[in-house]
CSV table of C-alpha atoms in Angstrom, one decimal:
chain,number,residue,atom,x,y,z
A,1,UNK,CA,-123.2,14.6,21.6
A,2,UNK,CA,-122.9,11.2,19.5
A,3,UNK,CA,-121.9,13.5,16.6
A,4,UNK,CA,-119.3,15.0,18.6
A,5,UNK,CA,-117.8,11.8,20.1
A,6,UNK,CA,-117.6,10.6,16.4
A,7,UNK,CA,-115.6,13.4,15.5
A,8,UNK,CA,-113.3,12.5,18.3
A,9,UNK,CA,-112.9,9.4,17.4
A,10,UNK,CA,-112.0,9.9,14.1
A,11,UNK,CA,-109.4,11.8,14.6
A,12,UNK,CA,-107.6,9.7,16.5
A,13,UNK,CA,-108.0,6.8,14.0
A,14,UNK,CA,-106.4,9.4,11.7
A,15,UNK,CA,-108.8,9.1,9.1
A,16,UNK,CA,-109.7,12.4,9.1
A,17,UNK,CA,-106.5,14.4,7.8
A,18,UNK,CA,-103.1,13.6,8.2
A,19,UNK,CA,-102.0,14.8,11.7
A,20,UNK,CA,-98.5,16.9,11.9
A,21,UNK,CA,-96.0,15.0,14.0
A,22,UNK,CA,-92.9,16.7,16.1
A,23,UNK,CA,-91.3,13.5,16.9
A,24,UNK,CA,-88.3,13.9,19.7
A,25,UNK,CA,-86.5,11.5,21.3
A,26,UNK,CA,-88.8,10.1,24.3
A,27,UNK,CA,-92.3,11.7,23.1
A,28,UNK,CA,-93.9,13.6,20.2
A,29,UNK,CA,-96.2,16.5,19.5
A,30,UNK,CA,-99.2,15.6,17.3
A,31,UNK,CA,-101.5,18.1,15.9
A,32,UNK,CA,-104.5,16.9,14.6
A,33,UNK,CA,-107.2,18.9,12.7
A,34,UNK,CA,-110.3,19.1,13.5
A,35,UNK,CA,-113.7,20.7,12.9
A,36,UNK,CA,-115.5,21.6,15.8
A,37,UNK,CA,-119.4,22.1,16.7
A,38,UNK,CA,-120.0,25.5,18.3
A,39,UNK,CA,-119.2,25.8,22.3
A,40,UNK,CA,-118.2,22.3,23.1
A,41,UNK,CA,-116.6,18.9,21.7
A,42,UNK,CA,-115.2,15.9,23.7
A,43,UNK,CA,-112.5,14.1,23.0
A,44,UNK,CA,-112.3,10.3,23.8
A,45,UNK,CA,-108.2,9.6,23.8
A,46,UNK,CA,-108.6,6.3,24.3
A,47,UNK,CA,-107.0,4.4,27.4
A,48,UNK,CA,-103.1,3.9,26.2
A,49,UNK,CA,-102.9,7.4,24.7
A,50,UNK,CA,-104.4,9.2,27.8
A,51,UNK,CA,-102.2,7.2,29.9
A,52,UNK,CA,-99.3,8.8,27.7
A,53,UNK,CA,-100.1,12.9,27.7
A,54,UNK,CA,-98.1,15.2,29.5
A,55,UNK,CA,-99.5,17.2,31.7
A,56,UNK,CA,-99.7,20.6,30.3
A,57,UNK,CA,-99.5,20.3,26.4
A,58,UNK,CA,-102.9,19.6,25.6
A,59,UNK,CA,-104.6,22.6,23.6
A,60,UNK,CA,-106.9,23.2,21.1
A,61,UNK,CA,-105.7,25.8,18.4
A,62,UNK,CA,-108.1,28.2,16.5
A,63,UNK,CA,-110.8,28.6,19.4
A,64,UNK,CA,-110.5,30.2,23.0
A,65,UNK,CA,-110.8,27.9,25.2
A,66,UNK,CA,-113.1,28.3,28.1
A,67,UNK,CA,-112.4,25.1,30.3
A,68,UNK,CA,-111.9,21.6,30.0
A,69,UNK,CA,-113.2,18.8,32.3
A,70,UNK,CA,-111.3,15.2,32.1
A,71,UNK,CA,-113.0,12.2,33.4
A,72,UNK,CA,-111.6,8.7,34.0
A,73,UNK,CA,-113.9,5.9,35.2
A,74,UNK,CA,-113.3,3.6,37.7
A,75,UNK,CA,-112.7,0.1,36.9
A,76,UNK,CA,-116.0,-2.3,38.2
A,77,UNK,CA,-115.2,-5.1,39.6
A,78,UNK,CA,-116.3,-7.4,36.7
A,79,UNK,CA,-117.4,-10.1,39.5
A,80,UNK,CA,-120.1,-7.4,40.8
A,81,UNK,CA,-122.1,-8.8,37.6
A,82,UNK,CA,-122.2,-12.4,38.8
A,83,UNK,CA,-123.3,-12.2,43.0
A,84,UNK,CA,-126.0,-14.4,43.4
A,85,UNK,CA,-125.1,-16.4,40.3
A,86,UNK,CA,-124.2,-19.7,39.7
A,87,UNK,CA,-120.6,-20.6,38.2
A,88,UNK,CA,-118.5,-23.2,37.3
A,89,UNK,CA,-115.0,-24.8,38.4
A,90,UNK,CA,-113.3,-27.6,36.9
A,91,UNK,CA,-111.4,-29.0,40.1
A,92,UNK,CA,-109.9,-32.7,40.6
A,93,UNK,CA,-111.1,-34.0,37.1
A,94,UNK,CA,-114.6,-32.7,37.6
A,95,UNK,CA,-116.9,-29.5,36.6
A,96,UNK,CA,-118.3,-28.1,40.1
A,97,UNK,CA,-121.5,-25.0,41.1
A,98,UNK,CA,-120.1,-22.8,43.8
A,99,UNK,CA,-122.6,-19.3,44.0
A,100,UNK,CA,-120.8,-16.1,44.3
A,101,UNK,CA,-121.8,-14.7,47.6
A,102,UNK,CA,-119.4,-11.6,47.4
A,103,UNK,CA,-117.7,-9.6,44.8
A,104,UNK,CA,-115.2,-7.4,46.9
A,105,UNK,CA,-114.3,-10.4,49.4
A,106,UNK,CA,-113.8,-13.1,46.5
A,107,UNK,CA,-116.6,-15.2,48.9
A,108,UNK,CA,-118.4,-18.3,47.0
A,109,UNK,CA,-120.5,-20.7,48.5
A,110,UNK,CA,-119.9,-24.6,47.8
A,111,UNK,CA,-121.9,-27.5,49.4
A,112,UNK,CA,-122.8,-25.1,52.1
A,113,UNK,CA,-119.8,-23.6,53.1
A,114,UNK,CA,-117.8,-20.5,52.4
A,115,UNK,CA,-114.9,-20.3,50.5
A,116,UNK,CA,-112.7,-17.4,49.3
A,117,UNK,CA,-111.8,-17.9,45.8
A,118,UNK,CA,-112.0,-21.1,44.0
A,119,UNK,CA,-109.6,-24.2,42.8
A,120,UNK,CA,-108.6,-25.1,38.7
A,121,UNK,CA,-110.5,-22.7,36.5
A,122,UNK,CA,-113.7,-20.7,37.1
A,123,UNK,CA,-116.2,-20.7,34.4
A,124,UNK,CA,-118.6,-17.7,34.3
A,125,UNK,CA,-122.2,-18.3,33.2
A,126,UNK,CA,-122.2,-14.7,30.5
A,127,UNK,CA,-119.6,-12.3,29.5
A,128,UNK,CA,-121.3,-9.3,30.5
A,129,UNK,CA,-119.5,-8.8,33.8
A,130,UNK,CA,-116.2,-8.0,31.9
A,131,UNK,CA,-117.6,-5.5,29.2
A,132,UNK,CA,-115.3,-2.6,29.0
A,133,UNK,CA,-115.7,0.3,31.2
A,134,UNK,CA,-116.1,3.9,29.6
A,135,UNK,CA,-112.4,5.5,28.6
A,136,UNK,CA,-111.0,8.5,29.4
A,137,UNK,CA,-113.0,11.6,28.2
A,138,UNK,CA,-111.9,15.4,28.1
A,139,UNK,CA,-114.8,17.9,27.3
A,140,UNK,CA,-113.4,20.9,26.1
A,141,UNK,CA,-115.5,24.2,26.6
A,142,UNK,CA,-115.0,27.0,24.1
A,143,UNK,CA,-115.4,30.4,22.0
A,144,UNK,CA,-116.0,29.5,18.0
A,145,UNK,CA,-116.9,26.7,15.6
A,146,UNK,CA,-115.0,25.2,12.5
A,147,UNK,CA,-111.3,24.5,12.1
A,148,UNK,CA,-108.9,24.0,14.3
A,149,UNK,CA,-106.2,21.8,15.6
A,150,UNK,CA,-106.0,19.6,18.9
A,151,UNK,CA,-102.8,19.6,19.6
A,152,UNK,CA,-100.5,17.4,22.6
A,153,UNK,CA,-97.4,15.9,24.1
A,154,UNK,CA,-97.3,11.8,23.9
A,155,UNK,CA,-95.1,9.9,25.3
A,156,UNK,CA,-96.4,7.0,23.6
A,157,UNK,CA,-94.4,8.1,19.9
A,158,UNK,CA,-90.9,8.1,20.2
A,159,UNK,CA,-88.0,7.6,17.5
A,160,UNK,CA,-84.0,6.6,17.7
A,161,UNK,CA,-81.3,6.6,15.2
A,162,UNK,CA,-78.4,3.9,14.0
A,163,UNK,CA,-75.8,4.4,11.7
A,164,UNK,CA,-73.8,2.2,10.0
A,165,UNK,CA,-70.6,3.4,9.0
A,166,UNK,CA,-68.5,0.7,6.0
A,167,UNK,CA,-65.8,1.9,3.9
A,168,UNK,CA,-66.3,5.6,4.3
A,169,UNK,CA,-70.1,5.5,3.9
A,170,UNK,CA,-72.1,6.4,6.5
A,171,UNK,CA,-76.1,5.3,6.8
A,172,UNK,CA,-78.8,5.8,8.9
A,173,UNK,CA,-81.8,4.7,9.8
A,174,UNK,CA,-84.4,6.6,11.8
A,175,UNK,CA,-86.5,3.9,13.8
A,176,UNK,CA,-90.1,5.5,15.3
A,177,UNK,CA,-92.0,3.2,17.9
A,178,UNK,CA,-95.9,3.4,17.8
A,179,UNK,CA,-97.1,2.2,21.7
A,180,UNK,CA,-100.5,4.0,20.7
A,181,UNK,CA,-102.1,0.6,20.3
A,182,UNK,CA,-103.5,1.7,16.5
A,183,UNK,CA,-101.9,2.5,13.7
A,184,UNK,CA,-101.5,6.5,12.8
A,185,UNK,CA,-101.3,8.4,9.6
A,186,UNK,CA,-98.7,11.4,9.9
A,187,UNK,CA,-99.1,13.9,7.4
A,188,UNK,CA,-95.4,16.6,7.4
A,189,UNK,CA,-93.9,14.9,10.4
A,190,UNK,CA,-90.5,16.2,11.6
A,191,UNK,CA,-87.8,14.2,13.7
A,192,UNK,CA,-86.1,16.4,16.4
A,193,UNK,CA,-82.6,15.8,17.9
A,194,UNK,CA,-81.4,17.5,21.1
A,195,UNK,CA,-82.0,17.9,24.8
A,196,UNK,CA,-85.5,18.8,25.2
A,197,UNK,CA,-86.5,17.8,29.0
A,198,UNK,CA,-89.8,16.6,30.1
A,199,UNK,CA,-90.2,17.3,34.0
A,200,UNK,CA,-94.2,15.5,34.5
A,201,UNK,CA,-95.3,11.8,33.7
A,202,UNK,CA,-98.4,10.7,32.0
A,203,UNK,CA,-101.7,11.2,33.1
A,204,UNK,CA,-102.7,8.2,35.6
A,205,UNK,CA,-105.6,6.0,35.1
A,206,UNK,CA,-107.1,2.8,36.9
A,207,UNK,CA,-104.7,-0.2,35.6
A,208,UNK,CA,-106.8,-2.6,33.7
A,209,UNK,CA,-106.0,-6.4,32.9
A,210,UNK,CA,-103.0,-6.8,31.2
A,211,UNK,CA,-102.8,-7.0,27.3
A,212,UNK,CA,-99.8,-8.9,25.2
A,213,UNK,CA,-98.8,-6.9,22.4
A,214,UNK,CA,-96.1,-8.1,19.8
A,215,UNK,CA,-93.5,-5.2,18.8
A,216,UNK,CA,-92.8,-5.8,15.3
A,217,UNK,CA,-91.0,-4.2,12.5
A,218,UNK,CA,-92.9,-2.5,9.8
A,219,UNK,CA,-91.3,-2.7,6.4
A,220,UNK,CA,-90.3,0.9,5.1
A,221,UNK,CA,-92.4,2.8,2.4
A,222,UNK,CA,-90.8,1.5,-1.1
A,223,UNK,CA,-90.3,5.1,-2.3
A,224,UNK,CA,-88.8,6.7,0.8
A,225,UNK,CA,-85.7,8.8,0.0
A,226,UNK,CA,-83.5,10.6,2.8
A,227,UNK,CA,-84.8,12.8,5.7
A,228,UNK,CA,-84.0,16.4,4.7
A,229,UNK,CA,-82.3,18.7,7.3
A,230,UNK,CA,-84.7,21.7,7.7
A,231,UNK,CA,-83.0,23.5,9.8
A,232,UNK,CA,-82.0,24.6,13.9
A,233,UNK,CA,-84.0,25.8,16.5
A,234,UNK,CA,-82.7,26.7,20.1
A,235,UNK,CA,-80.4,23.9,20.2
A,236,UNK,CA,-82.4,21.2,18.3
A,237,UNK,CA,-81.9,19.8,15.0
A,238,UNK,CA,-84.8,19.3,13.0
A,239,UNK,CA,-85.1,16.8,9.5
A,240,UNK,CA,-88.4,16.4,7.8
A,241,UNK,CA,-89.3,13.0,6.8
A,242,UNK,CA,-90.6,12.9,2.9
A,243,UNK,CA,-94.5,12.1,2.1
A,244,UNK,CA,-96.7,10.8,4.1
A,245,UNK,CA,-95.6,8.3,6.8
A,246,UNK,CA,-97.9,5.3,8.0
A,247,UNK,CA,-96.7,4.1,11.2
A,248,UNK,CA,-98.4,0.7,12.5
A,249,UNK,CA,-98.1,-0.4,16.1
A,250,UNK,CA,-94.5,-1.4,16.9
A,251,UNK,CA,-91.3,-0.2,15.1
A,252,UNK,CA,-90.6,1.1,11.8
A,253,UNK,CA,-87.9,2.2,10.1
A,254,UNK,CA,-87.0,5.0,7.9
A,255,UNK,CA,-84.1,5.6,5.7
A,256,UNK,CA,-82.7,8.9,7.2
A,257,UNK,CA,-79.1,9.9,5.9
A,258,UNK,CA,-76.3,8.3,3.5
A,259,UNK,CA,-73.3,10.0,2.8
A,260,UNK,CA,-69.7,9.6,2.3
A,261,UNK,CA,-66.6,10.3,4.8
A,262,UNK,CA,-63.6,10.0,5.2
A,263,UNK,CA,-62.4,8.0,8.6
A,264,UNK,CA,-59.3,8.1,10.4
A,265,UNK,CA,-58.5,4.8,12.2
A,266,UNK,CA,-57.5,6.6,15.8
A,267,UNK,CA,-55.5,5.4,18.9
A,268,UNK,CA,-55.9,7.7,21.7
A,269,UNK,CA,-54.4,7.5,25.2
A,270,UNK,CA,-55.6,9.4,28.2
A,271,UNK,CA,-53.8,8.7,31.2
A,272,UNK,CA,-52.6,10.6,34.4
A,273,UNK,CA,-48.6,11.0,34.3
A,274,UNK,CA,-46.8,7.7,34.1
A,275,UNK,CA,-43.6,5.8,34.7
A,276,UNK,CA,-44.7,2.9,33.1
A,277,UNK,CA,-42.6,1.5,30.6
A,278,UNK,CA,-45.4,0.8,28.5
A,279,UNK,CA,-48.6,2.3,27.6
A,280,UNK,CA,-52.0,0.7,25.8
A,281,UNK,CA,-53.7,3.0,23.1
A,282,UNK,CA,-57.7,3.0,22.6
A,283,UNK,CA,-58.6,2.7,19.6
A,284,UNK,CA,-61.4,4.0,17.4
A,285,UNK,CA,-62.4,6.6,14.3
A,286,UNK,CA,-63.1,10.0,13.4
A,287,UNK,CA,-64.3,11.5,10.7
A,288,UNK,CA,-65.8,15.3,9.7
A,289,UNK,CA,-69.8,15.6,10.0
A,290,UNK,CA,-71.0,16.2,6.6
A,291,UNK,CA,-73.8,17.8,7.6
A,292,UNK,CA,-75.5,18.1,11.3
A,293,UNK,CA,-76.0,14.5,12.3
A,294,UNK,CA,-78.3,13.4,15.3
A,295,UNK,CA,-77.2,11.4,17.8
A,296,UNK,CA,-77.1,7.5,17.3
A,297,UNK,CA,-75.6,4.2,17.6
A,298,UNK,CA,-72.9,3.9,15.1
A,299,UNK,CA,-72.3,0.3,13.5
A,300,UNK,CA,-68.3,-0.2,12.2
A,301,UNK,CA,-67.3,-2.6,9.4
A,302,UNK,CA,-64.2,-2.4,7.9
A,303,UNK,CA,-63.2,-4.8,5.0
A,304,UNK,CA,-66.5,-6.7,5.7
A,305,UNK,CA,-65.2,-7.1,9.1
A,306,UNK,CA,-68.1,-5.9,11.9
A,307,UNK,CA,-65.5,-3.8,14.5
A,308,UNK,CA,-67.8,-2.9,17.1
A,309,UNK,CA,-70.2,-0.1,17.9
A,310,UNK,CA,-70.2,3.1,19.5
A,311,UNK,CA,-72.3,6.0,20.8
A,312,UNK,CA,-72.5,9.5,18.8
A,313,UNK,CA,-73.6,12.7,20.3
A,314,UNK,CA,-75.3,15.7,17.9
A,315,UNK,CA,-72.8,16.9,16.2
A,316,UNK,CA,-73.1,20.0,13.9
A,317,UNK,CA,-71.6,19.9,10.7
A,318,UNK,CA,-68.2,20.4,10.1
A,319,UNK,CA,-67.1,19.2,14.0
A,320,UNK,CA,-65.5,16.0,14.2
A,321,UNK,CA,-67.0,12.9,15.3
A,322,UNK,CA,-65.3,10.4,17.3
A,323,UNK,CA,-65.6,6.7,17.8
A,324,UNK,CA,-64.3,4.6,20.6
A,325,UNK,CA,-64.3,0.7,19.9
A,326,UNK,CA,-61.5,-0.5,23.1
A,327,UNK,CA,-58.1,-1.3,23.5
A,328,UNK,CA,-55.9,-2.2,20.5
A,329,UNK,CA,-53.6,-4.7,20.7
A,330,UNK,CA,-50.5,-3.5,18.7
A,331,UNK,CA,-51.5,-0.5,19.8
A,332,UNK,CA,-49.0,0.2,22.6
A,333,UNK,CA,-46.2,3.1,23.1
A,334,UNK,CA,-42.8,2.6,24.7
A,335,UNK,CA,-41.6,5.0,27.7
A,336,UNK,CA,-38.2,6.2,29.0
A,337,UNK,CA,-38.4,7.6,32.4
A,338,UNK,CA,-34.7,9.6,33.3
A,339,UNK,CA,-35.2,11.5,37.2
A,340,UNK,CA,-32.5,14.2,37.1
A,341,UNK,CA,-33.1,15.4,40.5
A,342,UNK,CA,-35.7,14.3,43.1
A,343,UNK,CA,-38.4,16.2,41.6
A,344,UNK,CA,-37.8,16.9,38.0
A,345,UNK,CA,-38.0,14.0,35.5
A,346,UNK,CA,-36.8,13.4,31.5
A,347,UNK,CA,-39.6,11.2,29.7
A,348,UNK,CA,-39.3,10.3,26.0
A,349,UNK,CA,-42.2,8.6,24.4
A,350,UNK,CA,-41.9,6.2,21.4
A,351,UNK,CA,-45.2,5.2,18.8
A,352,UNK,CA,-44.4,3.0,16.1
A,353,UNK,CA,-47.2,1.9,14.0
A,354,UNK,CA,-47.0,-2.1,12.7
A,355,UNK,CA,-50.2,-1.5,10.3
A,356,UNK,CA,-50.0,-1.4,6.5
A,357,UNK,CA,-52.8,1.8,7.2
A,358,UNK,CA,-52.2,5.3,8.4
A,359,UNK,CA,-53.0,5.7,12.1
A,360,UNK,CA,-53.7,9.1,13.6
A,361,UNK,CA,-52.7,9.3,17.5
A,362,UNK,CA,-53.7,11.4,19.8
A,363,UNK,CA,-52.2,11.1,23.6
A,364,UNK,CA,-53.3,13.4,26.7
A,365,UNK,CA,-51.9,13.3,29.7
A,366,UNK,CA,-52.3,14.8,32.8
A,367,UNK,CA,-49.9,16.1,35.4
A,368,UNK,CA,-49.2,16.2,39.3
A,369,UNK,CA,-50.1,19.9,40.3
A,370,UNK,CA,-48.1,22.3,40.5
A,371,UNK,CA,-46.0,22.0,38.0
A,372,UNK,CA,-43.6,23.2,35.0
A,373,UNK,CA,-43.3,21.0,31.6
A,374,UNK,CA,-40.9,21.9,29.0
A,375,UNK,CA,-41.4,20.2,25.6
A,376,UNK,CA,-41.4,20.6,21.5
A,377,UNK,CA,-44.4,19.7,19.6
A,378,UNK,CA,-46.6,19.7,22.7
A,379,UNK,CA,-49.8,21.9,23.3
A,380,UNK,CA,-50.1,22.8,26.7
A,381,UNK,CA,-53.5,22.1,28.6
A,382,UNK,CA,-54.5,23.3,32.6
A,383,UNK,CA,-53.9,19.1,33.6
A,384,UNK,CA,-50.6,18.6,31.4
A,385,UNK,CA,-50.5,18.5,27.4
A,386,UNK,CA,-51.7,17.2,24.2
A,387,UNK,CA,-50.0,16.1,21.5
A,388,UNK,CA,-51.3,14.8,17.7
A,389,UNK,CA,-49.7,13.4,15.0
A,390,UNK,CA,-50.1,11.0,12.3
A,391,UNK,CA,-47.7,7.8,11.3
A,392,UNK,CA,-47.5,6.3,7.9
A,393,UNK,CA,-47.5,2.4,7.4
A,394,UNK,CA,-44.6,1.2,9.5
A,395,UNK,CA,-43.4,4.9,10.5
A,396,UNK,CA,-42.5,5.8,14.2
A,397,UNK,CA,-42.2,9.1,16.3
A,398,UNK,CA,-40.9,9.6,19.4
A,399,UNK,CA,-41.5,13.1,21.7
A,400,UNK,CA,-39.5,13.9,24.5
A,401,UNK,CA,-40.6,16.7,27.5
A,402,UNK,CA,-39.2,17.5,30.9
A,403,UNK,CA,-41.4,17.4,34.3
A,404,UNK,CA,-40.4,19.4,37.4
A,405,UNK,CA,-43.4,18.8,40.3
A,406,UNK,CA,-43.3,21.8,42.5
A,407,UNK,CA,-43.1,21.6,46.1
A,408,UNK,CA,-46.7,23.1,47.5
């Protein structure tokens, strides 16, 4: 049994072999080999990574399984170790002796009477009351002996992405938090974009004394190139990070993509039909995917100026990708309202563009239903229309379309 618990431990340690990591956005699959003793092994998770399973992944691939049996101690009062003792508590400049009469009530006695809890700080005579208790253990019961593979969802290995986009060259960095508590050695370890739901939590377990942890930032490997793009599956991207990866407890980050674009500065203008004389543009960029990008935070500098940052959604390559920094403030377009009748109107729409760069513009709006629009240059949507177009340095366009609302 020692031999197998070793084994176990190991393992988890990852030094062993290299485990294979599917890392997804709020958990990860990590298959660890192993080699097994005939009929029965137990594995010893550990307290923060059984806390982290999901219900329902765990497997062990290359034997047929039989049964498994998990088993999560209680947590013993560590004050059970000292009734009957003598301790010690430093209270109005002085060391006191109470005895601890009860562990579940808190119940010392001190100069002959009772008292629940004690004042200032307690000293205890040993440590032995508040020895750990035995972690989580899952036995597995099985057919066959030798190699195979544990294999599990954790929640407790996660990974984002953030771009920084500067002068038509996009970066990213692929950022993977370790909350195992240990560091972990990941052999071919693949990051996954996409919806993928969980439906369960964790496994639950007695809480124990709180624990400070610092989250720090590992430094990347020296030789790390690029995350390569290996390919879709069901509506997930998948990119496989080079070599072997050493994640320590915390963050670290991974170069994932660099490559070059081509943005559009953008003001767009959504908006329900107006009379307004004037209207405020959002502004923003777009550019063409390069390749299938994962969602991430996108960081904007232009002419070493930061601009703000926006939100990216997985985009497949090819597909545009928009971002929306907020309003603009020469962005702005100048309306002409003419009612010909009481329910038919004549509205011309004027852009001009003040920048010594192109702007692209893009205005939707949407119209009171029923009704009839009659327009050049517009493409017609269920709400109202769409129009595009793009102005040169100091160039201006106007557009001009006729509403009739129809009586319902």
């Amino acid at each position: 049994m020692r031999k197998q618990l070793l084994i176990g431990t190991m393992a988890l340690l990852g030094v062993v072999q290299a485990q294979e990591a599917l890392v997804y956005r709020g958990f990860a699959e990590l298959r660890q080999p192993q080699t097994l003793p005939s009929n029965e092994w137990v594995w010893e998770p550990g307290e923060a990574l059984f806390q982290s399973l999901v219900p329902g992944t765990l497997r062990l691939i290359g034997v047929t399984e039989q049964s498994r049996r998990v088993q999560v101690a209680a947590q013993p009062n560590p004050l059970q170790a000292y009734v009957g003792k003598e301790v010690q508590f430093y209270w109005e400049g002085q060391w006191r002796r109470a005895t601890l009469v009860s562990a579940e009530r808190n119940l010392y006695l001190y100069e002959g009477r009772y008292l629940v809890g004690l004042p200032g700080t307690v000293a205890y005579p040993d440590p032995s009351g508040f020895s750990a208790a035995p972690g989580p253990r899952v036995t597995f019961r099985y057919q066959g002996v030798g190699a195979a593979t544990l294999a599990y969802l954790t929640r407790a290995l996660t990974w984002s992405l953030r771009y920084t986009l500067e002068d038509g060259e996009l970066t990213g960095w692929a950022t993977l938090n370790n909350a195992l508590g240990h560091s972990v050695r990941l052999g071919r370890t693949e990051l996954v974009a996409g919806s993928v739901p969980l439906l369960e939590g964790g496994f639950s377990v007695p809480a124990s004394r709180p624990e400070a942890r610092m989250l720090q930032a590992a430094p990347a490997m020296a030789d790390a190139t690029e995350a390569e793009f290996v390919g879709e599956a069901a509506g997930t991207y998948r990119y496989r990070l080079p070599g072997e990866v050493a994640l320590e407890p915390g963050l670290t980050e991974l170069p994932f993509i660099r490559a070059r674009v081509q943005p559009v500065y953008l003001w767009r203008l959504q908006t329900g039909f107006s009379t307004e004389r004037e209207l405020a543009f959002m502004r923003g960029f777009r550019f063409v995917a390069p390749e299938n990008l994962a969602a991430g935070v996108v960081s904007i500098r232009e002419q070493g100026v930061f601009v703000g940052q926006a939100g990216t959604s997985d985009t497949a390559k090819g597909n545009n990708v928009t971002l929306m920094l907020g309003p603009d403030p020469e962005g702005r377009a100048t309306r002409q309202v003419e009612q010909q009748a009481r329910n038919r109107f004549r509205v011309t729409t004027s852009v001009r563009n003040p920048k010594p760069y192109p702007v692209e513009v893009e205005i939707q709006e949407a119209m009171p239903q029923p009704f009839t629009l009659e327009g050049e240059g517009l493409e017609r949507t269920p709400e109202g229309y769409r129009i595009r177009f793009t102005l040169a340095p100091g160039q201006g366009r106007s557009y001009v379309y006729t509403l009739t609302l129809q009586q319902r």
